[in-house]
Amino acid sequence: MAGLVPPPPTTPMGAKGTEAKVQERVDYLDLPCPIPYEEIQREAFMSLKPELFEGMRFDFTKGLNQKFALSHSVFMGPQEIPSQSSETIKIPTANYEFGANFIDPKLMLVGRILTDGRLNARLKCDLTDSLTLKANAQLTTEPHMSHVMATFDYKGSDYRTQFQVGNGALLGASYIQSVTPHLSLGGEVFWAGQHRKSGVGFATRYNTNKMVATGQVASTGMVALSYVQKVSEKVSLATDFMYNYMSREVASSVGYDYILRQCRLRGKIDSNGCTSAFLEERLNMGLNFILSAEIDHRKKDYKFGFGLTVGE
């Protein structure tokens, strides 16, 4: 009877490898949605361009409820003024800023007003699950210096498109598409009616769990490259390169982003020999200490700042 029982089916030696290849096959109908075109260099920007300042800064934020909060900011320090000489001219200045924030899952309103009369406002509203309205306004008492911009952001399953309109007859549109799970390609067009200028740009972004590489080129003469490498969960290295083939200007920088349990340290050095560092340390819940430094030996320009942030 034992001889009548059929033997169990055998699996060929390469079957497991074939199954692995089938599982690794890319489903091009289920690609991830890319980030907005304007944020294509987000990781490099966060690491290489922190909000450096010179002087003393104090920020206080008080939440009135879960959605509404008020903020107060005081800044004292020198301000650079334009000069035709190579030396940097600074004048002492101080200002106070009052702000109000309203944050809801589908609506965000942020407003800031300064003692010198400047008003900054920002709006983000989810009109639908796929369509978002973003608006920014910078209003000043100086003539022809106020700016207003509105952006409609449509988020598809594997693509993203934006349409922008602003004062000065400014129109712009961008589109970015995921072509593989890690690679996305995009382009943009804009028209500045007040200055009678137009332009076209193209961009690419490749990202994995360990790195992000981007490239951009525009008809205005700008070529921009960036690369961010995640060394570990706490350390990232970043570099960028910018070239303008019309003015023949070149600039590049390399920096680091170190995140510890209680602080975050970012620093960089650029091709002009200017070095900078930015430290944010959490002293306690809702209390952060900030140090900022920027040194340019060639221009003999040295900037140091410290600040305190109270509230979340």
mmCIF file of C-alpha atoms in Angstrom:
data_model
loop_
_atom_site.group_PDB
_atom_site.id
_atom_site.type_symbol
_atom_site.label_atom_id
_atom_site.label_comp_id
_atom_site.label_asym_id
_atom_site.label_seq_id
_atom_site.Cartn_x
_atom_site.Cartn_y
_atom_site.Cartn_z
ATOM 1 C CA MET A 1 0.000 0.000 0.000
ATOM 2 C CA ALA A 2 2.888 2.310 0.745
ATOM 3 C CA GLY A 3 3.948 2.066 -2.853
ATOM 4 C CA LEU A 4 0.517 3.283 -4.001
ATOM 5 C CA VAL A 5 0.773 6.612 -2.074
ATOM 6 C CA PRO A 6 2.025 9.321 -4.432
ATOM 7 C CA PRO A 7 5.198 11.087 -3.303
ATOM 8 C CA PRO A 8 4.857 14.705 -2.056
ATOM 9 C CA PRO A 9 5.448 17.346 -4.710
ATOM 10 C CA THR A 10 8.979 18.649 -4.805
ATOM 11 C CA THR A 11 9.839 22.327 -5.125
ATOM 12 C CA PRO A 12 12.453 23.214 -7.696
ATOM 13 C CA MET A 13 15.643 24.774 -6.398
ATOM 14 C CA GLY A 14 14.949 28.161 -8.021
ATOM 15 C CA ALA A 15 11.278 28.397 -7.023
ATOM 16 C CA LYS A 16 11.939 30.395 -3.850
ATOM 17 C CA GLY A 17 14.042 32.868 -5.756
ATOM 18 C CA THR A 18 11.298 33.186 -8.345
ATOM 19 C CA GLU A 19 8.720 33.876 -5.618
ATOM 20 C CA ALA A 20 10.984 36.563 -4.141
ATOM 21 C CA LYS A 21 11.319 38.217 -7.527
ATOM 22 C CA VAL A 22 7.545 38.131 -7.986
ATOM 23 C CA GLN A 23 7.056 39.772 -4.595
ATOM 24 C CA GLU A 24 9.614 42.467 -5.460
ATOM 25 C CA ARG A 25 7.847 43.305 -8.700
ATOM 26 C CA VAL A 26 6.733 46.946 -8.716
ATOM 27 C CA ASP A 27 3.028 47.717 -8.934
ATOM 28 C CA TYR A 28 3.018 50.893 -11.045
ATOM 29 C CA LEU A 29 -0.689 51.371 -10.351
ATOM 30 C CA ASP A 30 0.004 51.753 -6.619
ATOM 31 C CA LEU A 31 2.896 54.231 -6.401
ATOM 32 C CA PRO A 32 3.266 56.610 -3.420
ATOM 33 C CA CYS A 33 2.203 60.238 -3.650
ATOM 34 C CA PRO A 34 5.258 62.548 -3.943
ATOM 35 C CA ILE A 35 5.892 65.621 -1.825
ATOM 36 C CA PRO A 36 4.961 69.049 -3.272
ATOM 37 C CA TYR A 37 7.217 70.413 -5.997
ATOM 38 C CA GLU A 38 8.185 73.445 -3.916
ATOM 39 C CA GLU A 39 9.391 71.165 -1.074
ATOM 40 C CA ILE A 40 11.520 68.883 -3.225
ATOM 41 C CA GLN A 41 14.684 69.858 -1.269
ATOM 42 C CA ARG A 42 12.964 69.746 2.119
ATOM 43 C CA GLU A 43 15.495 67.526 3.928
ATOM 44 C CA ALA A 44 18.525 69.478 2.694
ATOM 45 C CA PHE A 45 16.830 72.779 3.506
ATOM 46 C CA MET A 46 16.083 71.699 7.080
ATOM 47 C CA SER A 47 19.687 70.586 7.661
ATOM 48 C CA LEU A 48 21.593 73.358 5.874
ATOM 49 C CA LYS A 49 19.404 76.424 6.369
ATOM 50 C CA PRO A 50 18.245 76.823 9.972
ATOM 51 C CA GLU A 51 16.775 80.141 11.094
ATOM 52 C CA LEU A 52 20.018 81.910 12.029
ATOM 53 C CA PHE A 53 19.807 85.239 13.834
ATOM 54 C CA GLU A 54 22.001 87.798 15.573
ATOM 55 C CA GLY A 55 21.236 89.311 18.965
ATOM 56 C CA MET A 56 18.668 88.270 21.570
ATOM 57 C CA ARG A 57 15.314 86.611 20.927
ATOM 58 C CA PHE A 58 12.527 85.663 23.326
ATOM 59 C CA ASP A 59 9.386 83.790 22.223
ATOM 60 C CA PHE A 60 6.410 83.014 24.425
ATOM 61 C CA THR A 61 3.367 81.012 23.335
ATOM 62 C CA LYS A 62 0.250 80.599 25.472
ATOM 63 C CA GLY A 63 -2.475 78.175 24.475
ATOM 64 C CA LEU A 64 -5.951 79.387 25.369
ATOM 65 C CA ASN A 65 -7.589 76.117 24.329
ATOM 66 C CA GLN A 66 -6.829 73.129 22.133
ATOM 67 C CA LYS A 67 -7.188 75.154 18.913
ATOM 68 C CA PHE A 68 -6.329 78.777 19.746
ATOM 69 C CA ALA A 69 -3.044 80.217 21.028
ATOM 70 C CA LEU A 70 -1.391 83.626 21.377
ATOM 71 C CA SER A 71 2.319 84.345 20.942
ATOM 72 C CA HIS A 72 4.637 87.175 21.959
ATOM 73 C CA SER A 73 8.136 87.679 20.552
ATOM 74 C CA VAL A 74 10.839 90.200 21.424
ATOM 75 C CA PHE A 75 13.963 90.660 19.324
ATOM 76 C CA MET A 76 16.946 92.949 19.999
ATOM 77 C CA GLY A 77 19.985 93.006 17.789
ATOM 78 C CA PRO A 78 21.745 94.676 14.859
ATOM 79 C CA GLN A 79 20.213 94.957 11.410
ATOM 80 C CA GLU A 80 22.251 95.025 8.215
ATOM 81 C CA ILE A 81 21.676 97.883 5.795
ATOM 82 C CA PRO A 82 22.642 97.892 2.105
ATOM 83 C CA SER A 83 26.075 99.317 1.357
ATOM 84 C CA GLN A 84 28.249 99.637 -1.738
ATOM 85 C CA SER A 85 31.416 98.976 0.264
ATOM 86 C CA SER A 86 32.706 95.512 1.106
ATOM 87 C CA GLU A 87 32.273 96.122 4.837
ATOM 88 C CA THR A 88 29.010 95.219 6.527
ATOM 89 C CA ILE A 89 27.123 98.148 8.073
ATOM 90 C CA LYS A 90 24.822 97.377 11.001
ATOM 91 C CA ILE A 91 22.460 99.515 13.055
ATOM 92 C CA PRO A 92 20.916 98.534 16.393
ATOM 93 C CA THR A 93 17.232 97.687 16.291
ATOM 94 C CA ALA A 94 14.512 96.156 18.419
ATOM 95 C CA ASN A 95 10.951 95.075 17.737
ATOM 96 C CA TYR A 96 8.005 93.301 19.315
ATOM 97 C CA GLU A 97 5.786 90.822 17.508
ATOM 98 C CA PHE A 98 2.292 89.730 18.491
ATOM 99 C CA GLY A 99 0.772 86.614 16.980
ATOM 100 C CA ALA A 100 -2.367 84.517 17.009
ATOM 101 C CA ASN A 101 -2.683 80.885 15.917
ATOM 102 C CA PHE A 102 -5.789 78.858 15.150
ATOM 103 C CA ILE A 103 -5.100 75.197 14.358
ATOM 104 C CA ASP A 104 -7.812 72.739 13.380
ATOM 105 C CA PRO A 105 -7.485 69.402 11.556
ATOM 106 C CA LYS A 106 -8.779 71.050 8.352
ATOM 107 C CA LEU A 107 -7.991 74.731 8.943
ATOM 108 C CA MET A 108 -4.896 76.609 10.088
ATOM 109 C CA LEU A 109 -4.691 80.380 10.547
ATOM 110 C CA VAL A 110 -1.469 82.118 11.620
ATOM 111 C CA GLY A 111 -1.068 85.881 11.994
ATOM 112 C CA ARG A 112 1.846 88.091 13.074
ATOM 113 C CA ILE A 113 2.045 91.876 13.465
ATOM 114 C CA LEU A 114 5.200 93.829 14.300
ATOM 115 C CA THR A 115 5.722 97.226 15.876
ATOM 116 C CA ASP A 116 7.126 98.615 12.612
ATOM 117 C CA GLY A 117 3.754 98.011 10.911
ATOM 118 C CA ARG A 118 4.489 94.774 9.067
ATOM 119 C CA LEU A 119 1.748 92.136 9.003
ATOM 120 C CA ASN A 120 2.299 88.487 8.082
ATOM 121 C CA ALA A 121 -0.598 86.073 7.636
ATOM 122 C CA ARG A 122 -0.767 82.442 6.606
ATOM 123 C CA LEU A 123 -3.757 80.230 5.780
ATOM 124 C CA LYS A 124 -4.088 76.523 5.085
ATOM 125 C CA CYS A 125 -7.510 75.038 4.435
ATOM 126 C CA ASP A 126 -8.434 71.521 3.291
ATOM 127 C CA LEU A 127 -11.297 72.134 0.869
ATOM 128 C CA THR A 128 -11.626 68.392 0.170
ATOM 129 C CA ASP A 129 -9.589 65.297 0.968
ATOM 130 C CA SER A 130 -7.479 65.978 -2.140
ATOM 131 C CA LEU A 131 -7.615 69.772 -2.598
ATOM 132 C CA THR A 132 -5.897 72.224 -0.244
ATOM 133 C CA LEU A 133 -5.796 76.009 -0.320
ATOM 134 C CA LYS A 134 -2.667 77.767 0.972
ATOM 135 C CA ALA A 135 -2.318 81.539 1.196
ATOM 136 C CA ASN A 136 0.477 83.832 2.392
ATOM 137 C CA ALA A 137 0.393 87.596 2.812
ATOM 138 C CA GLN A 138 3.136 90.078 3.755
ATOM 139 C CA LEU A 139 1.785 93.595 4.148
ATOM 140 C CA THR A 140 3.968 96.635 4.886
ATOM 141 C CA THR A 141 3.566 100.397 5.004
ATOM 142 C CA GLU A 142 6.224 100.793 2.289
ATOM 143 C CA PRO A 143 4.834 101.191 -1.223
ATOM 144 C CA HIS A 144 5.152 98.255 -3.639
ATOM 145 C CA MET A 145 6.586 96.004 -0.911
ATOM 146 C CA SER A 146 3.457 94.044 0.014
ATOM 147 C CA HIS A 147 3.024 90.522 -1.347
ATOM 148 C CA VAL A 148 0.066 88.137 -1.488
ATOM 149 C CA MET A 149 0.197 84.571 -2.815
ATOM 150 C CA ALA A 150 -2.466 81.859 -3.036
ATOM 151 C CA THR A 151 -1.740 78.225 -3.908
ATOM 152 C CA PHE A 152 -4.146 75.422 -4.787
ATOM 153 C CA ASP A 153 -2.580 72.033 -4.066
ATOM 154 C CA TYR A 154 -4.238 68.926 -5.536
ATOM 155 C CA LYS A 155 -3.020 65.574 -4.221
ATOM 156 C CA GLY A 156 -3.595 62.533 -6.417
ATOM 157 C CA SER A 157 -2.816 58.895 -5.741
ATOM 158 C CA ASP A 158 0.692 59.058 -7.264
ATOM 159 C CA TYR A 159 1.028 62.678 -8.383
ATOM 160 C CA ARG A 160 0.686 66.214 -7.106
ATOM 161 C CA THR A 161 -0.131 69.437 -8.924
ATOM 162 C CA GLN A 162 -0.183 73.053 -7.792
ATOM 163 C CA PHE A 163 -1.489 76.322 -9.206
ATOM 164 C CA GLN A 164 -0.282 79.653 -7.822
ATOM 165 C CA VAL A 165 -1.557 83.194 -8.251
ATOM 166 C CA GLY A 166 -0.142 86.333 -6.667
ATOM 167 C CA ASN A 167 -0.092 90.093 -6.877
ATOM 168 C CA GLY A 168 1.922 91.646 -9.663
ATOM 169 C CA ALA A 169 0.178 89.344 -12.169
ATOM 170 C CA LEU A 170 2.193 86.375 -10.939
ATOM 171 C CA LEU A 171 0.984 83.002 -12.200
ATOM 172 C CA GLY A 172 2.589 79.596 -11.703
ATOM 173 C CA ALA A 173 1.852 75.913 -12.056
ATOM 174 C CA SER A 174 3.771 72.761 -11.139
ATOM 175 C CA TYR A 175 3.330 69.013 -11.489
ATOM 176 C CA ILE A 176 5.278 66.128 -9.945
ATOM 177 C CA GLN A 177 4.738 62.429 -10.665
ATOM 178 C CA SER A 178 6.045 59.264 -9.011
ATOM 179 C CA VAL A 179 7.500 56.999 -11.716
ATOM 180 C CA THR A 180 8.874 54.342 -9.332
ATOM 181 C CA PRO A 181 8.476 53.808 -5.567
ATOM 182 C CA HIS A 182 11.647 55.900 -5.036
ATOM 183 C CA LEU A 183 11.884 58.210 -8.068
ATOM 184 C CA SER A 184 9.676 61.192 -8.917
ATOM 185 C CA LEU A 185 9.895 63.682 -11.794
ATOM 186 C CA GLY A 186 8.271 67.082 -12.110
ATOM 187 C CA GLY A 187 8.160 70.424 -13.870
ATOM 188 C CA GLU A 188 6.951 73.984 -13.374
ATOM 189 C CA VAL A 189 6.082 77.105 -15.364
ATOM 190 C CA PHE A 190 5.600 80.672 -14.165
ATOM 191 C CA TRP A 191 4.755 84.103 -15.529
ATOM 192 C CA ALA A 192 5.506 87.392 -13.753
ATOM 193 C CA GLY A 193 3.342 89.867 -15.634
ATOM 194 C CA GLN A 194 4.579 92.942 -13.768
ATOM 195 C CA HIS A 195 8.197 92.279 -14.767
ATOM 196 C CA ARG A 196 7.360 90.618 -18.103
ATOM 197 C CA LYS A 197 9.338 87.499 -17.237
ATOM 198 C CA SER A 198 8.531 83.826 -17.652
ATOM 199 C CA GLY A 199 10.328 80.589 -16.923
ATOM 200 C CA VAL A 200 10.240 76.811 -17.078
ATOM 201 C CA GLY A 201 11.838 74.376 -14.642
ATOM 202 C CA PHE A 202 12.326 70.648 -14.235
ATOM 203 C CA ALA A 203 13.177 68.590 -11.152
ATOM 204 C CA THR A 204 13.887 65.036 -10.057
ATOM 205 C CA ARG A 205 13.972 63.440 -6.624
ATOM 206 C CA TYR A 206 15.211 60.013 -5.547
ATOM 207 C CA ASN A 207 14.702 58.923 -1.954
ATOM 208 C CA THR A 208 15.124 55.792 0.139
ATOM 209 C CA ASN A 209 15.134 55.131 3.858
ATOM 210 C CA LYS A 210 18.809 56.174 4.021
ATOM 211 C CA MET A 211 19.231 58.983 1.486
ATOM 212 C CA VAL A 212 17.571 61.720 -0.548
ATOM 213 C CA ALA A 213 19.013 63.128 -3.790
ATOM 214 C CA THR A 214 17.436 65.964 -5.781
ATOM 215 C CA GLY A 215 18.214 67.955 -8.897
ATOM 216 C CA GLN A 216 16.608 71.056 -10.389
ATOM 217 C CA VAL A 217 17.208 73.125 -13.519
ATOM 218 C CA ALA A 218 15.350 76.226 -14.717
ATOM 219 C CA SER A 219 15.386 78.501 -17.732
ATOM 220 C CA THR A 220 16.302 81.394 -15.422
ATOM 221 C CA GLY A 221 19.825 79.938 -15.285
ATOM 222 C CA MET A 222 19.580 78.104 -11.994
ATOM 223 C CA VAL A 223 20.952 74.598 -11.481
ATOM 224 C CA ALA A 224 20.536 73.119 -7.978
ATOM 225 C CA LEU A 225 21.634 69.753 -6.601
ATOM 226 C CA SER A 226 21.287 68.384 -3.082
ATOM 227 C CA TYR A 227 22.077 65.156 -1.271
ATOM 228 C CA VAL A 228 21.221 64.022 2.262
ATOM 229 C CA GLN A 229 22.631 60.833 3.774
ATOM 230 C CA LYS A 230 21.144 59.395 6.951
ATOM 231 C CA VAL A 231 24.145 57.942 8.790
ATOM 232 C CA SER A 232 22.085 56.743 11.765
ATOM 233 C CA GLU A 233 18.808 57.498 13.509
ATOM 234 C CA LYS A 234 20.431 60.584 15.068
ATOM 235 C CA VAL A 235 22.965 61.808 12.501
ATOM 236 C CA SER A 236 22.449 63.063 8.936
ATOM 237 C CA LEU A 237 24.945 64.609 6.523
ATOM 238 C CA ALA A 238 23.840 67.014 3.794
ATOM 239 C CA THR A 239 25.344 68.921 0.903
ATOM 240 C CA ASP A 240 24.034 71.198 -1.824
ATOM 241 C CA PHE A 241 25.357 72.821 -4.996
ATOM 242 C CA MET A 242 23.956 75.821 -6.865
ATOM 243 C CA TYR A 243 25.115 77.218 -10.201
ATOM 244 C CA ASN A 244 23.769 80.055 -12.306
ATOM 245 C CA TYR A 245 24.953 79.618 -15.886
ATOM 246 C CA MET A 246 23.945 83.199 -16.761
ATOM 247 C CA SER A 247 25.846 85.031 -14.018
ATOM 248 C CA ARG A 248 28.463 82.240 -13.652
ATOM 249 C CA GLU A 249 28.004 82.232 -9.888
ATOM 250 C CA VAL A 250 28.679 79.016 -7.981
ATOM 251 C CA ALA A 251 27.888 78.192 -4.347
ATOM 252 C CA SER A 252 28.014 74.957 -2.409
ATOM 253 C CA SER A 253 27.879 73.873 1.214
ATOM 254 C CA VAL A 254 28.204 70.786 3.372
ATOM 255 C CA GLY A 255 26.694 70.309 6.804
ATOM 256 C CA TYR A 256 25.385 67.986 9.481
ATOM 257 C CA ASP A 257 22.234 67.471 11.521
ATOM 258 C CA TYR A 258 22.691 65.804 14.918
ATOM 259 C CA ILE A 259 19.579 65.001 16.961
ATOM 260 C CA LEU A 260 20.075 64.015 20.605
ATOM 261 C CA ARG A 261 17.535 63.185 23.260
ATOM 262 C CA GLN A 262 17.381 66.751 24.588
ATOM 263 C CA CYS A 263 18.826 68.881 21.782
ATOM 264 C CA ARG A 264 19.354 69.286 18.043
ATOM 265 C CA LEU A 265 22.599 70.631 16.558
ATOM 266 C CA ARG A 266 22.968 71.754 12.952
ATOM 267 C CA GLY A 267 26.028 73.229 11.287
ATOM 268 C CA LYS A 268 27.546 73.850 7.869
ATOM 269 C CA ILE A 269 30.428 75.415 5.949
ATOM 270 C CA ASP A 270 30.009 76.875 2.470
ATOM 271 C CA SER A 271 32.307 77.535 -0.480
ATOM 272 C CA ASN A 272 32.760 81.183 0.608
ATOM 273 C CA GLY A 273 34.377 80.070 3.864
ATOM 274 C CA CYS A 274 31.377 81.037 5.986
ATOM 275 C CA THR A 275 30.658 78.638 8.857
ATOM 276 C CA SER A 276 27.495 78.502 10.947
ATOM 277 C CA ALA A 277 25.936 76.476 13.740
ATOM 278 C CA PHE A 278 22.489 76.364 15.313
ATOM 279 C CA LEU A 279 21.676 74.647 18.629
ATOM 280 C CA GLU A 280 18.217 73.974 20.055
ATOM 281 C CA GLU A 281 18.202 72.435 23.536
ATOM 282 C CA ARG A 282 15.151 71.431 25.545
ATOM 283 C CA LEU A 283 15.747 72.495 29.139
ATOM 284 C CA ASN A 284 12.348 71.381 30.352
ATOM 285 C CA MET A 285 8.879 70.664 29.040
ATOM 286 C CA GLY A 286 7.909 73.798 27.090
ATOM 287 C CA LEU A 287 11.266 75.521 27.646
ATOM 288 C CA ASN A 288 13.924 75.598 24.906
ATOM 289 C CA PHE A 289 17.285 77.378 24.742
ATOM 290 C CA ILE A 290 18.661 78.505 21.364
ATOM 291 C CA LEU A 291 22.198 79.401 20.281
ATOM 292 C CA SER A 292 23.061 80.735 16.819
ATOM 293 C CA ALA A 293 26.478 81.540 15.339
ATOM 294 C CA GLU A 294 27.707 82.539 11.886
ATOM 295 C CA ILE A 295 31.312 83.479 11.097
ATOM 296 C CA ASP A 296 32.539 84.964 7.818
ATOM 297 C CA HIS A 297 36.279 85.689 8.093
ATOM 298 C CA ARG A 298 36.570 87.054 4.559
ATOM 299 C CA LYS A 299 33.981 89.787 5.166
ATOM 300 C CA LYS A 300 34.962 90.105 8.833
ATOM 301 C CA ASP A 301 31.337 89.561 9.711
ATOM 302 C CA TYR A 302 30.613 87.703 12.952
ATOM 303 C CA LYS A 303 27.068 87.013 14.124
ATOM 304 C CA PHE A 304 26.101 85.480 17.452
ATOM 305 C CA GLY A 305 22.667 85.115 18.959
ATOM 306 C CA PHE A 306 20.879 83.444 21.835
ATOM 307 C CA GLY A 307 17.227 82.993 22.636
ATOM 308 C CA LEU A 308 14.650 81.383 24.823
ATOM 309 C CA THR A 309 11.391 79.768 23.734
ATOM 310 C CA VAL A 310 8.619 79.255 26.295
ATOM 311 C CA GLY A 311 5.523 77.252 25.440
ATOM 312 C CA GLU A 312 4.779 74.626 22.810
#
